[in-house]
PDB file of C-alpha atoms in Angstrom:
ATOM      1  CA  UNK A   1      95.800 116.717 137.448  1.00  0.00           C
ATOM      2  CA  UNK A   2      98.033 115.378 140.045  1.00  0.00           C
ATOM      3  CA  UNK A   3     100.986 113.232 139.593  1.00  0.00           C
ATOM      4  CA  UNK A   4      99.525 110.580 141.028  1.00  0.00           C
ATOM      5  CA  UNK A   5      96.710 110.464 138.885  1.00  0.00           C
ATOM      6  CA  UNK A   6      98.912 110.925 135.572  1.00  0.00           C
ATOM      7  CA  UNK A   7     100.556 107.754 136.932  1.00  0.00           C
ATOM      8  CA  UNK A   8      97.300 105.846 137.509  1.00  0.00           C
ATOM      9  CA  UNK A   9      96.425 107.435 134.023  1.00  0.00           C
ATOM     10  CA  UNK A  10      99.894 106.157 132.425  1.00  0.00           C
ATOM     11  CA  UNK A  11      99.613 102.664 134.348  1.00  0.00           C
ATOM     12  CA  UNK A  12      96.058 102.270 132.207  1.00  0.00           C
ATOM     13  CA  UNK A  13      97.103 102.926 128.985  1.00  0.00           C
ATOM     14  CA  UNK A  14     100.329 101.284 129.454  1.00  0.00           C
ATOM     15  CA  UNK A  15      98.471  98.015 130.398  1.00  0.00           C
ATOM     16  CA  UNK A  16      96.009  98.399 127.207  1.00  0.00           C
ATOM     17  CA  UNK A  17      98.744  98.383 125.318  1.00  0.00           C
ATOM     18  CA  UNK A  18     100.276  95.435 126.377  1.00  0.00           C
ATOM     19  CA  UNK A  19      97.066  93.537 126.251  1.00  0.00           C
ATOM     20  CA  UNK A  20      97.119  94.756 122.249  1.00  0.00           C
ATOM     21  CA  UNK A  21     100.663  93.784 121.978  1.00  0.00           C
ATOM     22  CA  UNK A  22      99.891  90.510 123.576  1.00  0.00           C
ATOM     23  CA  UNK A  23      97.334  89.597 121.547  1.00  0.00           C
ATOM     24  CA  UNK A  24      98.665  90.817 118.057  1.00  0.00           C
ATOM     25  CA  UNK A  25     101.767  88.617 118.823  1.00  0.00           C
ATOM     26  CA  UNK A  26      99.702  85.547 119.622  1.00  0.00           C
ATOM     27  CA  UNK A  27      97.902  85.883 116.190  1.00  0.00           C
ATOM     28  CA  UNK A  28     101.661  86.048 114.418  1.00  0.00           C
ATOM     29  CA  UNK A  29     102.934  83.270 116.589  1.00  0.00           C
ATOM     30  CA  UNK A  30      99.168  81.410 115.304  1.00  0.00           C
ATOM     31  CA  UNK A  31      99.772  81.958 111.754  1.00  0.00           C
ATOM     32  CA  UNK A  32     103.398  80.890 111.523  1.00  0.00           C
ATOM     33  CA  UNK A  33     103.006  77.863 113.152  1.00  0.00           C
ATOM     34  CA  UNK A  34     100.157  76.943 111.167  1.00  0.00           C
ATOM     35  CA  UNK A  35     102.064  77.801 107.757  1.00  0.00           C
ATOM     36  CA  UNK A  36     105.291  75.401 109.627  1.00  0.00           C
ATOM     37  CA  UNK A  37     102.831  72.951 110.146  1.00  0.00           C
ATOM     38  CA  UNK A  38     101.764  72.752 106.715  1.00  0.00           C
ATOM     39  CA  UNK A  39     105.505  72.839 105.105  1.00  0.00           C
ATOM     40  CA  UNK A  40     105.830  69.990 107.259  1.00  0.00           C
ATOM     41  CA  UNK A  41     103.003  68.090 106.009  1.00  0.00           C
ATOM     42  CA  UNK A  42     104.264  68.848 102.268  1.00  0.00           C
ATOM     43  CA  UNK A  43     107.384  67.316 103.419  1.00  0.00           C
ATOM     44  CA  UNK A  44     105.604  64.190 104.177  1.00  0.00           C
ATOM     45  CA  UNK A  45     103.717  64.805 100.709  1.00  0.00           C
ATOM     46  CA  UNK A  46     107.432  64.827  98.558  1.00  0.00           C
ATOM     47  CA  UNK A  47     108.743  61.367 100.750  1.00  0.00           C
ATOM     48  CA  UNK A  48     105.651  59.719  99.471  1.00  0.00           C
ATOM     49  CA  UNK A  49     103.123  59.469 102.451  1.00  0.00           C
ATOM     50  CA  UNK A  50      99.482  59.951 102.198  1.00  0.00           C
ATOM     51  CA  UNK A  51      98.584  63.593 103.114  1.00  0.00           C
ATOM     52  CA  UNK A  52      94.869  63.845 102.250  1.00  0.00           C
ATOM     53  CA  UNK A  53      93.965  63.860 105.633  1.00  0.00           C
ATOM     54  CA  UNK A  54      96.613  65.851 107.296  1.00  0.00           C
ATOM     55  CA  UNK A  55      95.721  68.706 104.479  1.00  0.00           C
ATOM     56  CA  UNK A  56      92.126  68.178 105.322  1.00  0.00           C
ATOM     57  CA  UNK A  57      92.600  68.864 109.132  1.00  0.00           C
ATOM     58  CA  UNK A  58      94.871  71.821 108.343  1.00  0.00           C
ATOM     59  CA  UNK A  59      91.849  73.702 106.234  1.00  0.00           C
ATOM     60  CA  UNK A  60      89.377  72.891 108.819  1.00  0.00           C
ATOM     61  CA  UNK A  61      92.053  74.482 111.116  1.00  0.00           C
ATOM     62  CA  UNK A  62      92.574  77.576 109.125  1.00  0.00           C
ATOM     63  CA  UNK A  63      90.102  78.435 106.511  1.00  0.00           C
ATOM     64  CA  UNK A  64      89.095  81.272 108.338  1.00  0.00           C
ATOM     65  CA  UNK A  65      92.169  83.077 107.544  1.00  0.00           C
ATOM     66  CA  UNK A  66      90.390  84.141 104.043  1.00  0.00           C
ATOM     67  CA  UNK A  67      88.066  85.993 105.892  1.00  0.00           C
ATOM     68  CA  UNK A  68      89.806  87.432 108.733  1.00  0.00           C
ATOM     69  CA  UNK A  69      92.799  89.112 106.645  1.00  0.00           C
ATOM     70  CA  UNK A  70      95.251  88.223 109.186  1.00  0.00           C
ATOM     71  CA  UNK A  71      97.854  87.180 106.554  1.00  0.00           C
ATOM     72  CA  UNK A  72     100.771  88.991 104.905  1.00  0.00           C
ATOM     73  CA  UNK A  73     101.741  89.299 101.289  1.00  0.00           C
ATOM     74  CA  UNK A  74     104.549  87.002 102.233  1.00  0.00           C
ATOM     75  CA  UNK A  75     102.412  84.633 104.107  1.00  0.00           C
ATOM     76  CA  UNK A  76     100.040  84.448 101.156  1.00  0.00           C
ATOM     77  CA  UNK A  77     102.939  83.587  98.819  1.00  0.00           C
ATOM     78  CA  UNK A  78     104.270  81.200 101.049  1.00  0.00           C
ATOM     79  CA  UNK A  79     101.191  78.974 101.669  1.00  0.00           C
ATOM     80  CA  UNK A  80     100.033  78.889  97.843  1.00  0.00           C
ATOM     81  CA  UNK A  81     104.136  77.944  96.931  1.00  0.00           C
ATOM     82  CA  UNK A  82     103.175  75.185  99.535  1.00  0.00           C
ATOM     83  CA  UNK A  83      99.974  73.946  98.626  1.00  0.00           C
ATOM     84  CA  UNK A  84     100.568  73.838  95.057  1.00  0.00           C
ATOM     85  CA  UNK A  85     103.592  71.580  96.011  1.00  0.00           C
ATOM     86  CA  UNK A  86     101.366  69.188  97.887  1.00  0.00           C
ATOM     87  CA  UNK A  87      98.651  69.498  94.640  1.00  0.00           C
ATOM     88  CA  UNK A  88     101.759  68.986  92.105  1.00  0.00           C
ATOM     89  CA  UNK A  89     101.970  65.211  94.527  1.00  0.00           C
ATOM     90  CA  UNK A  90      98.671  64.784  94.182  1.00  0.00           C
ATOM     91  CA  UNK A  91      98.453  65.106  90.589  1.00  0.00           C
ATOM     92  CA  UNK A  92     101.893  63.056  89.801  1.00  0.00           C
ATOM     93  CA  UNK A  93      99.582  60.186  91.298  1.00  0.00           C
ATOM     94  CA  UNK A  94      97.686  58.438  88.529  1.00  0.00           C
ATOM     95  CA  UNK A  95      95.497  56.435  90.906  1.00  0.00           C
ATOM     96  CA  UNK A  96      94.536  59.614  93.007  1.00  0.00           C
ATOM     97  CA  UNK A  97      91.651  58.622  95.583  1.00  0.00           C
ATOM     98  CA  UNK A  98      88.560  60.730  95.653  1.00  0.00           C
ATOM     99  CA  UNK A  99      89.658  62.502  98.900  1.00  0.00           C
ATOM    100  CA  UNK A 100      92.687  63.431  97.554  1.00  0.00           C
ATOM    101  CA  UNK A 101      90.704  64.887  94.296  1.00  0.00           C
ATOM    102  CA  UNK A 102      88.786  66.625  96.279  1.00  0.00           C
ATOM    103  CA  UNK A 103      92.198  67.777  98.481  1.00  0.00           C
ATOM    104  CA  UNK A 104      93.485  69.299  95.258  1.00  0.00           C
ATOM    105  CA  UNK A 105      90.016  71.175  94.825  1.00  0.00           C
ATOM    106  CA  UNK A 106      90.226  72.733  97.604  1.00  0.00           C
ATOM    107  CA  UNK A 107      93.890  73.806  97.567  1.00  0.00           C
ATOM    108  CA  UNK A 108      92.333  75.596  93.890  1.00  0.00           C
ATOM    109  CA  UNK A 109      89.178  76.906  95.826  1.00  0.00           C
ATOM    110  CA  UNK A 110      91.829  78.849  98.346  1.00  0.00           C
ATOM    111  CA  UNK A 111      94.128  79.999  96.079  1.00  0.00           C
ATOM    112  CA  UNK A 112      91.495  81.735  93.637  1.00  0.00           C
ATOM    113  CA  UNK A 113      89.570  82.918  96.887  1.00  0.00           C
ATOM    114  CA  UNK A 114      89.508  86.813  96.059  1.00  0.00           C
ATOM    115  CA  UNK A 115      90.935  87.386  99.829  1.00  0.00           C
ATOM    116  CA  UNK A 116      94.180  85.158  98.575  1.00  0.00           C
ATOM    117  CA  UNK A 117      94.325  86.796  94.924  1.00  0.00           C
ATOM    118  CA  UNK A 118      93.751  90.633  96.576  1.00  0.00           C
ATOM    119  CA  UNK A 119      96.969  92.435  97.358  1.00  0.00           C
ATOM    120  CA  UNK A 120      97.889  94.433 100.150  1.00  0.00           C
ATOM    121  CA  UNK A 121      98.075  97.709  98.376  1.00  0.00           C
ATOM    122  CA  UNK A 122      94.407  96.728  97.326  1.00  0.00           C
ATOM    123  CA  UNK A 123      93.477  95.737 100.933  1.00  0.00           C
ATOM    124  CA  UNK A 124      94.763  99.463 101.774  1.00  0.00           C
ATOM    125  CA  UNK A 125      92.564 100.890  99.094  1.00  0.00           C
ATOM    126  CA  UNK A 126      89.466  99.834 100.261  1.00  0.00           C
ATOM    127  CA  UNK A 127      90.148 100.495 103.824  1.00  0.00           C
ATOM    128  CA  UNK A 128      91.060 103.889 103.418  1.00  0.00           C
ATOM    129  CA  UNK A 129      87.617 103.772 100.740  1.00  0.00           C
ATOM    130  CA  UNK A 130      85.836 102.839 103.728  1.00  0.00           C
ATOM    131  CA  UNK A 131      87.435 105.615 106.060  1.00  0.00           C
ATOM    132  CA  UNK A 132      86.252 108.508 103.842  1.00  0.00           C
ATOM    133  CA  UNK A 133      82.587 107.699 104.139  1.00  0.00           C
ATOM    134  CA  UNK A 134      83.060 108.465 107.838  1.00  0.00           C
ATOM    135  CA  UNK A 135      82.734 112.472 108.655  1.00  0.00           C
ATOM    136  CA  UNK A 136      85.250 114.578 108.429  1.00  0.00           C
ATOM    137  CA  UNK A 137      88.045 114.042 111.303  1.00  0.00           C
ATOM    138  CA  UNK A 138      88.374 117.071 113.701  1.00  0.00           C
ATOM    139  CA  UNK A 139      92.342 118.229 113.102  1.00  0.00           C
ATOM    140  CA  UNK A 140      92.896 118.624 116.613  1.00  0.00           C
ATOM    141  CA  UNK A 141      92.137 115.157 117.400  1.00  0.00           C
ATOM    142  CA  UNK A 142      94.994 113.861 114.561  1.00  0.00           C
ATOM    143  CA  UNK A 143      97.332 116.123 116.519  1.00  0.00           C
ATOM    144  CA  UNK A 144      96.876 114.196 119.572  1.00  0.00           C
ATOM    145  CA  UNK A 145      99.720 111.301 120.791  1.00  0.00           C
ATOM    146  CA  UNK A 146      98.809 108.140 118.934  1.00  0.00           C
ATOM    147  CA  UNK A 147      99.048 104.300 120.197  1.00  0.00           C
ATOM    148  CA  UNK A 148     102.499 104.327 117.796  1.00  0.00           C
ATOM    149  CA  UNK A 149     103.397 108.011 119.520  1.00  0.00           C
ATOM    150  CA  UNK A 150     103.045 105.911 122.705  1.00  0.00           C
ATOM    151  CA  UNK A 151     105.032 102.453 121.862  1.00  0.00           C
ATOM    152  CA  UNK A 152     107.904 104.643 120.532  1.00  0.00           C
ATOM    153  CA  UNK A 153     108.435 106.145 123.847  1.00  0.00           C
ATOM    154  CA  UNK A 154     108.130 102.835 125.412  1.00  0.00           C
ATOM    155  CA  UNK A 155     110.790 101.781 123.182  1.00  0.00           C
ATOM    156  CA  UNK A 156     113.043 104.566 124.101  1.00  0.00           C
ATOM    157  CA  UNK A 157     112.556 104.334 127.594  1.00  0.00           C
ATOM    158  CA  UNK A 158     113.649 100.782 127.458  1.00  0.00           C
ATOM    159  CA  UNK A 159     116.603 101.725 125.714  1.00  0.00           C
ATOM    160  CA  UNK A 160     116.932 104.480 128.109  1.00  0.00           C
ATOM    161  CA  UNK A 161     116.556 102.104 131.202  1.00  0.00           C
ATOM    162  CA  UNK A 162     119.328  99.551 129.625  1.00  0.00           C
ATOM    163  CA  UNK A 163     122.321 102.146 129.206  1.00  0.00           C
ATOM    164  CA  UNK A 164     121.528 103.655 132.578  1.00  0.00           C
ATOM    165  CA  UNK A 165     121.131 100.273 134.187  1.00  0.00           C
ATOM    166  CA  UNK A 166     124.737  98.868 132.940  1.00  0.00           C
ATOM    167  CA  UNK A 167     126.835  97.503 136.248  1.00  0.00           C
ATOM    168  CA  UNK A 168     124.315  99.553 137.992  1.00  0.00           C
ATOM    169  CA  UNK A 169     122.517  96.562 140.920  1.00  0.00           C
ATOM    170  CA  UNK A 170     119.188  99.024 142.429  1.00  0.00           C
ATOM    171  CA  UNK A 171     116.614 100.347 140.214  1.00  0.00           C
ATOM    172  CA  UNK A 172     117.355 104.003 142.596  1.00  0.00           C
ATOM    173  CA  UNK A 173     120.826 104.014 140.932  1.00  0.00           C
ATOM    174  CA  UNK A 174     118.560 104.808 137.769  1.00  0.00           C
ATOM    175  CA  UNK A 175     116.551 106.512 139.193  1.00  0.00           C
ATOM    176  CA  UNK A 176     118.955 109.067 140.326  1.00  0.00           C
ATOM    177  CA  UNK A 177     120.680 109.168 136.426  1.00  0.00           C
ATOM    178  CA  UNK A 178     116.950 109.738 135.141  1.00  0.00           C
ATOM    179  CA  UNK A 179     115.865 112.641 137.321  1.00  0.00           C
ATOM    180  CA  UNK A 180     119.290 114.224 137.101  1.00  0.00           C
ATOM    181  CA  UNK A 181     119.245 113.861 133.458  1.00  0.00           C
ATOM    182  CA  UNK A 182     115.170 115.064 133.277  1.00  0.00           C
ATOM    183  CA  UNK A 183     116.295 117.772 135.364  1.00  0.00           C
ATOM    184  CA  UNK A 184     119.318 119.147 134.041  1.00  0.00           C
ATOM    185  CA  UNK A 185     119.512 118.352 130.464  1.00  0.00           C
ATOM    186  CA  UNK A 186     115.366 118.973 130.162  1.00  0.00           C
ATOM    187  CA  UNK A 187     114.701 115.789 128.816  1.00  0.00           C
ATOM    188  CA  UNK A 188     111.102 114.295 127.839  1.00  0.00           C
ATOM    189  CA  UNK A 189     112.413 110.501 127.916  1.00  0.00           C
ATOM    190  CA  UNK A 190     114.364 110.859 130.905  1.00  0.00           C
ATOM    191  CA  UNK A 191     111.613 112.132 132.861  1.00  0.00           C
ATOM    192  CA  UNK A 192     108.622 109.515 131.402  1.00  0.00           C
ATOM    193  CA  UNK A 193     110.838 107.300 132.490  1.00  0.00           C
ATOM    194  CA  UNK A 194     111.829 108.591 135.677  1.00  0.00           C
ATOM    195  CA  UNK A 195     107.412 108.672 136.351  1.00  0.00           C
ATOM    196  CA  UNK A 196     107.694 104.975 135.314  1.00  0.00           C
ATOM    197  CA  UNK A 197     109.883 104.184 137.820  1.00  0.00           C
ATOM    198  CA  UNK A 198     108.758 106.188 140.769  1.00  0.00           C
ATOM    199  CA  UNK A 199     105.023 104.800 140.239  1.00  0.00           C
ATOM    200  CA  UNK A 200     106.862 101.144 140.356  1.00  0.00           C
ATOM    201  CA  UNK A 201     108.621 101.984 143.468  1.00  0.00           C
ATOM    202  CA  UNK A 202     105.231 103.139 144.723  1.00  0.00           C
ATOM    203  CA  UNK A 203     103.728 100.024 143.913  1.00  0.00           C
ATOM    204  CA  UNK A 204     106.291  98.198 145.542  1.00  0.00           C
ATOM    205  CA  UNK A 205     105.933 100.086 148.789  1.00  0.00           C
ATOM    206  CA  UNK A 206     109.075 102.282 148.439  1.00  0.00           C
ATOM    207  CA  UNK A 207     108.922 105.936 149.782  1.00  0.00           C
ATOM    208  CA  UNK A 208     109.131 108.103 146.899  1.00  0.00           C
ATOM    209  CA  UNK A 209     108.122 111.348 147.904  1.00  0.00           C
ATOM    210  CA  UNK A 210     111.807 112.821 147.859  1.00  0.00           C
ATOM    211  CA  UNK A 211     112.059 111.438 144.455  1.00  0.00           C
ATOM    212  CA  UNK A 212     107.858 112.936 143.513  1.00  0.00           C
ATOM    213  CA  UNK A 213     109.571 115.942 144.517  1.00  0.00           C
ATOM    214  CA  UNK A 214     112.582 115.697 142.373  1.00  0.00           C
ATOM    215  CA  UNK A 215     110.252 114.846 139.437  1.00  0.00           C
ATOM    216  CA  UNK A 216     108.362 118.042 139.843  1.00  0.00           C
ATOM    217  CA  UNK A 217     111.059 119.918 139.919  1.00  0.00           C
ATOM    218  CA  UNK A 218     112.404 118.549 136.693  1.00  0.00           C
ATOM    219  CA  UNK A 219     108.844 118.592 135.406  1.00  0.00           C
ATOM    220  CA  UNK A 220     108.694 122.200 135.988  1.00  0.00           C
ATOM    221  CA  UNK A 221     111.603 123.192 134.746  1.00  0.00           C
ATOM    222  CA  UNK A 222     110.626 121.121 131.232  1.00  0.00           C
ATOM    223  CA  UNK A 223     107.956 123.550 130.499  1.00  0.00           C
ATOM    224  CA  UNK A 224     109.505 126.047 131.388  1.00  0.00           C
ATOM    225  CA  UNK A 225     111.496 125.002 128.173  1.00  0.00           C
ATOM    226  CA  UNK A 226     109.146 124.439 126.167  1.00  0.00           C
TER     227      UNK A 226
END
């Protein structure tokens, strides 16, 4: 395989990634503004406004977290400590409307809901019950680079990239530091990164090839290593 096409072949699994990254964090960002949104509507609860409808809205909004297991042991905790507040107000009222009965059913319906009740280490159990019914996995395959392999050498190369870039003003300046380092000290991170950067350039209608060469160099001279 040439470099080129390891790039193009980094440059797709570097962009599937950050569509999974992307949409993981918009599900976090989803769920903790919909557990703010409900402290702040048990806020209202305690300074004696009528919440029946707010509450209602807020379960038609996110009753399909029981299904979807999307929620955290602490998330769990924290939305039954807050809907039991808002039932405790409900209850305190002796003249409680029928909506608001039925409000306080409904907070007892989710909390006894067997997704709510189940705890992680369950959850994990009956994935992993789940995984063994599947054939057996071929050992080869669980020796291959994983999606966490993957992110951790993102990381690093970010961390990489920051130290090399301080009072530094042109990405080459890196560049340079990366390649040298790939090269000389026979470094894995230093030359992923040094790829990275070169297939930027590329895109960016710099002329790498001095630098392509530089990286095979280095490239060569890491399995040579190894």
């Amino acid at each position: 395989m040439s470099q080129v096409q390891v790039l193009k072949s980094l440059e797709g699994v570097l962009e599937s990634f950050l569509e999974k990254v992307v949409i993981l964090k918009e599900e976090r960002l989803q769920v903790l503004e919909g557990i703010n949104r409900l402290d702040d509507i048990a806020r209202s609860s305690e300074d004696g406004f009528d919440v029946t409808d707010k509450v209602g809205d807020w379960f038609a909004d996110h009753n399909q977290w029981i299904n979807e297991q999307i929620l955290r042991k602490g998330d769990v905790n924290r939305i039954n400590g807050i809907l039991n507040e808002i039932k405790n107000q409900i209850n305190k009222t002796p003249d409680a409307s029928p909506a608001s009965r039925k409000i306080s059913s409904e907070i007892s319906r989710w909390s006894d809901s067997d997704m709510i009740k189940q705890s992680p280490e369950r959850a994990k159990t009956s994935k992993q019950k789940i995984v063994l019914k599947r054939g057996s996995e071929d050992i080869s395959v669980l020796n291959e680079p994983t999606l966490i392999d993957f992110s951790k050498t993102l990381m690093h190369c970010d961390m990489m990239l920051k130290r090399f870039s301080y009072k530094k003003l042109h990405i080459l300046s890196v560049l340079d530091e990366t390649l040298d380092k790939a090269k000389l000290q026979k470094d894995k991170q230093a030359l992923i990164l040094s790829a990275f950067i070169i297939y930027y350039l590329k895109q960016n209608a710099y002329k790498v090839e001095p630098y392509v060469k530089r990286l095979k160099e280095a490239e060569r001279l890491f399995k040579e290593v190894k």
